Amino acid sequence: MKKLNKATSLKGIISVPGDKSISHRALMLGAIADGTTRITNLLNSADVNTTKQILMDLGVKITEQANITEVEGHGVSGLHDPDEVLDMGNSGTSTRLLTGLIVGAGLNARIIGDDSLSKRPMDRVINPLSNVGANISSNNGKLPTTIHQSHLKSKIDFELPIGSAQVKSAVLLAGVTSGAETTVVDEFKTRNHTEVMLQQFGAEVKIDGAKISIPSDQHLSAANVVVPGDISSAAFWIVAGLLVKDSDLMIKNVGINSTRSGVIEILNQMNAMVDIQASNSDGEPIADITPHFSKLKAINISGKVIPACIDEIPIIVLAATRATGRTIIKDAAELKLKESDRIITVTTELKKLGAKIQATDDGFIIDGPVQLKADKTHVSGHKDHRIAMMLTIASLITDGEVILDDDDSVDISYPTFFHELGKLVV
Ligand code: S3P
């Protein structure tokens, strides 16, 4: 439980922890490459530790030294069947990507997860993988699943039916670990970290518009990966810096890959003043981000930008409560399938603080500006890290005390979140 109060200003220069999506992928590709992969700034959080543990269960040696993680890969043939059931905890990314990797590697495994993960759909990866020869039994398309040794087809052609990078990545990883010639079409432009990183590990990946093609029998070689700061974590501070008057915040070394930076595009359209100072990097693009207190205006948010900001929508909704006019968010039904039903949890919790917000089938209608108010009001993060962090930022602009009933979930992606907040509030 956390008692949270309004902030008069936030001041400081901070770095957010490593990107969660990139951290998962660096561990996985390191595990199937030949040689020792060195990962700098790997996110140390519950979800990424799940991926690390599962890969160790599959026989991969992973060690830590200071800020560097070493993954000793021996190619796909270095992996073996796990002795234990694989427990994916709360992590959808671990489950879906590793399902692809394990199926392609021809391993046997049983997969379980926590209550939240066990309610989330896994048929979105089971179906495309089964169509190319995977033998997976499931609980009606959900966990627990059992993967039986599978021999995938030598050619995989798949068109993404939903805007999910996890599904895309599961199929790409299955293609690479099975040695199939693989083509995936992604008209949604979902996050492209898997494709970018496969190239970094020496795989031949051709990108032609929406089409990603990988020839058969790719062998990956170990790489040095520097994980940029997570824009999904930075987004909380960016919005805080826009909404808390007299703030002076800079967030350093944030990954600004265009398939992830929809939040910046949207905030700019809302008239936010956000300075982006791009810096040099070998891999993913990075920048220092400085938000300035801004008077926001309402906009319509829908279509192609949604996959590029899907994890940031809860904090965008908070920003919209302070924007003048009616903000309409559409095409975001995927939010119902995250760690909580984020359309419901965002609406329910912000309403407790007086927000004028309506849940719709695929998004929200928000009227603003509204001054949020609390009187020792209890709010719940619904065991969902991004809801807990959004509500914490909400409390910084709310009159009166907010009591956040569950705050542990921040460990999923940002274990040092409250510590950082303590340093920034002056
Ligand atoms: C992720 C993809 C997104 C995102 C999740 C991480 C990834 O999920 O919400 O936090 O690393 O590929 P979907 O693929 O379900 O959209």
PDB file of N, CA and C and ligand atoms in Angstrom, residues 20-21 25 93 96 124 163-166 191 310-311 334 338, ligand 1:
ATOM      1  N   LYS A  20      12.096  -3.442 -21.796  1.00  0.00           N
ATOM      2  CA  LYS A  20      11.637  -4.804 -21.477  1.00  0.00           C
ATOM      3  C   LYS A  20      11.607  -5.684 -22.731  1.00  0.00           C
ATOM      4  N   SER A  21      11.029  -5.152 -23.811  1.00  0.00           N
ATOM      5  CA  SER A  21      10.915  -5.965 -25.039  1.00  0.00           C
ATOM      6  C   SER A  21      12.294  -6.345 -25.566  1.00  0.00           C
ATOM      7  N   ARG A  25      14.339 -10.193 -25.816  1.00  0.00           N
ATOM      8  CA  ARG A  25      14.868 -10.682 -27.096  1.00  0.00           C
ATOM      9  C   ARG A  25      16.377 -10.892 -27.051  1.00  0.00           C
ATOM     10  N   THR A  93       5.044 -11.768 -22.783  1.00  0.00           N
ATOM     11  CA  THR A  93       6.111 -11.767 -23.799  1.00  0.00           C
ATOM     12  C   THR A  93       6.952 -13.035 -23.678  1.00  0.00           C
ATOM     13  N   ARG A  96       4.791 -16.092 -25.008  1.00  0.00           N
ATOM     14  CA  ARG A  96       4.497 -16.205 -26.449  1.00  0.00           C
ATOM     15  C   ARG A  96       5.787 -16.375 -27.253  1.00  0.00           C
ATOM     16  N   ARG A 124      -3.500 -17.200 -30.012  1.00  0.00           N
ATOM     17  CA  ARG A 124      -2.930 -16.329 -31.048  1.00  0.00           C
ATOM     18  C   ARG A 124      -1.532 -16.772 -31.487  1.00  0.00           C
ATOM     19  N   GLY A 163      -2.599  -6.824 -34.472  1.00  0.00           N
ATOM     20  CA  GLY A 163      -1.379  -6.028 -34.288  1.00  0.00           C
ATOM     21  C   GLY A 163      -0.592  -6.472 -33.076  1.00  0.00           C
ATOM     22  N   SER A 164      -0.022  -7.658 -33.133  1.00  0.00           N
ATOM     23  CA  SER A 164       0.730  -8.169 -31.983  1.00  0.00           C
ATOM     24  C   SER A 164       2.160  -8.531 -32.361  1.00  0.00           C
ATOM     25  N   ALA A 165       3.100  -7.812 -31.770  1.00  0.00           N
ATOM     26  CA  ALA A 165       4.515  -8.103 -32.008  1.00  0.00           C
ATOM     27  C   ALA A 165       4.908  -9.426 -31.375  1.00  0.00           C
ATOM     28  N   GLN A 166       4.182  -9.810 -30.337  1.00  0.00           N
ATOM     29  CA  GLN A 166       4.509 -11.087 -29.701  1.00  0.00           C
ATOM     30  C   GLN A 166       4.192 -12.240 -30.654  1.00  0.00           C
ATOM     31  N   ARG A 191       6.039  -3.409 -33.079  1.00  0.00           N
ATOM     32  CA  ARG A 191       7.448  -3.199 -32.712  1.00  0.00           C
ATOM     33  C   ARG A 191       8.337  -4.201 -33.431  1.00  0.00           C
ATOM     34  N   ILE A 310       0.681   1.122 -27.624  1.00  0.00           N
ATOM     35  CA  ILE A 310      -0.335   0.325 -26.917  1.00  0.00           C
ATOM     36  C   ILE A 310      -0.087   0.278 -25.402  1.00  0.00           C
ATOM     37  N   ASP A 311       1.172   0.153 -24.986  1.00  0.00           N
ATOM     38  CA  ASP A 311       1.447   0.060 -23.545  1.00  0.00           C
ATOM     39  C   ASP A 311       1.374   1.418 -22.848  1.00  0.00           C
ATOM     40  N   GLU A 334      -7.181  -4.384 -28.042  1.00  0.00           N
ATOM     41  CA  GLU A 334      -6.119  -5.240 -27.492  1.00  0.00           C
ATOM     42  C   GLU A 334      -5.855  -4.958 -26.005  1.00  0.00           C
ATOM     43  N   LYS A 338      -4.460  -7.344 -21.891  1.00  0.00           N
ATOM     44  CA  LYS A 338      -3.161  -7.132 -21.238  1.00  0.00           C
ATOM     45  C   LYS A 338      -3.182  -7.698 -19.818  1.00  0.00           C
TER      46      LYS A 338
HETATM   47  C1  S3P B   1       5.456  -6.769 -26.557  1.00  0.00           C
HETATM   48  C2  S3P B   1       4.410  -6.568 -27.418  1.00  0.00           C
HETATM   49  C3  S3P B   1       3.133  -5.980 -26.991  1.00  0.00           C
HETATM   50  C4  S3P B   1       3.260  -5.235 -25.682  1.00  0.00           C
HETATM   51  C5  S3P B   1       4.017  -6.013 -24.655  1.00  0.00           C
HETATM   52  C6  S3P B   1       5.404  -6.346 -25.147  1.00  0.00           C
HETATM   53  C7  S3P B   1       6.687  -7.397 -27.074  1.00  0.00           C
HETATM   54  O1  S3P B   1       2.195  -7.017 -26.802  1.00  0.00           O
HETATM   55  O2  S3P B   1       1.987  -4.890 -25.190  1.00  0.00           O
HETATM   56  O3  S3P B   1       4.129  -5.258 -23.459  1.00  0.00           O
HETATM   57  O4  S3P B   1       7.728  -7.324 -26.406  1.00  0.00           O
HETATM   58  O5  S3P B   1       6.623  -7.964 -28.174  1.00  0.00           O
HETATM   59  P1  S3P B   1       1.323  -7.614 -28.023  1.00  0.00           P
HETATM   60  O6  S3P B   1       2.202  -8.354 -28.928  1.00  0.00           O
HETATM   61  O7  S3P B   1       0.323  -8.510 -27.346  1.00  0.00           O
HETATM   62  O8  S3P B   1       0.687  -6.418 -28.659  1.00  0.00           O
END
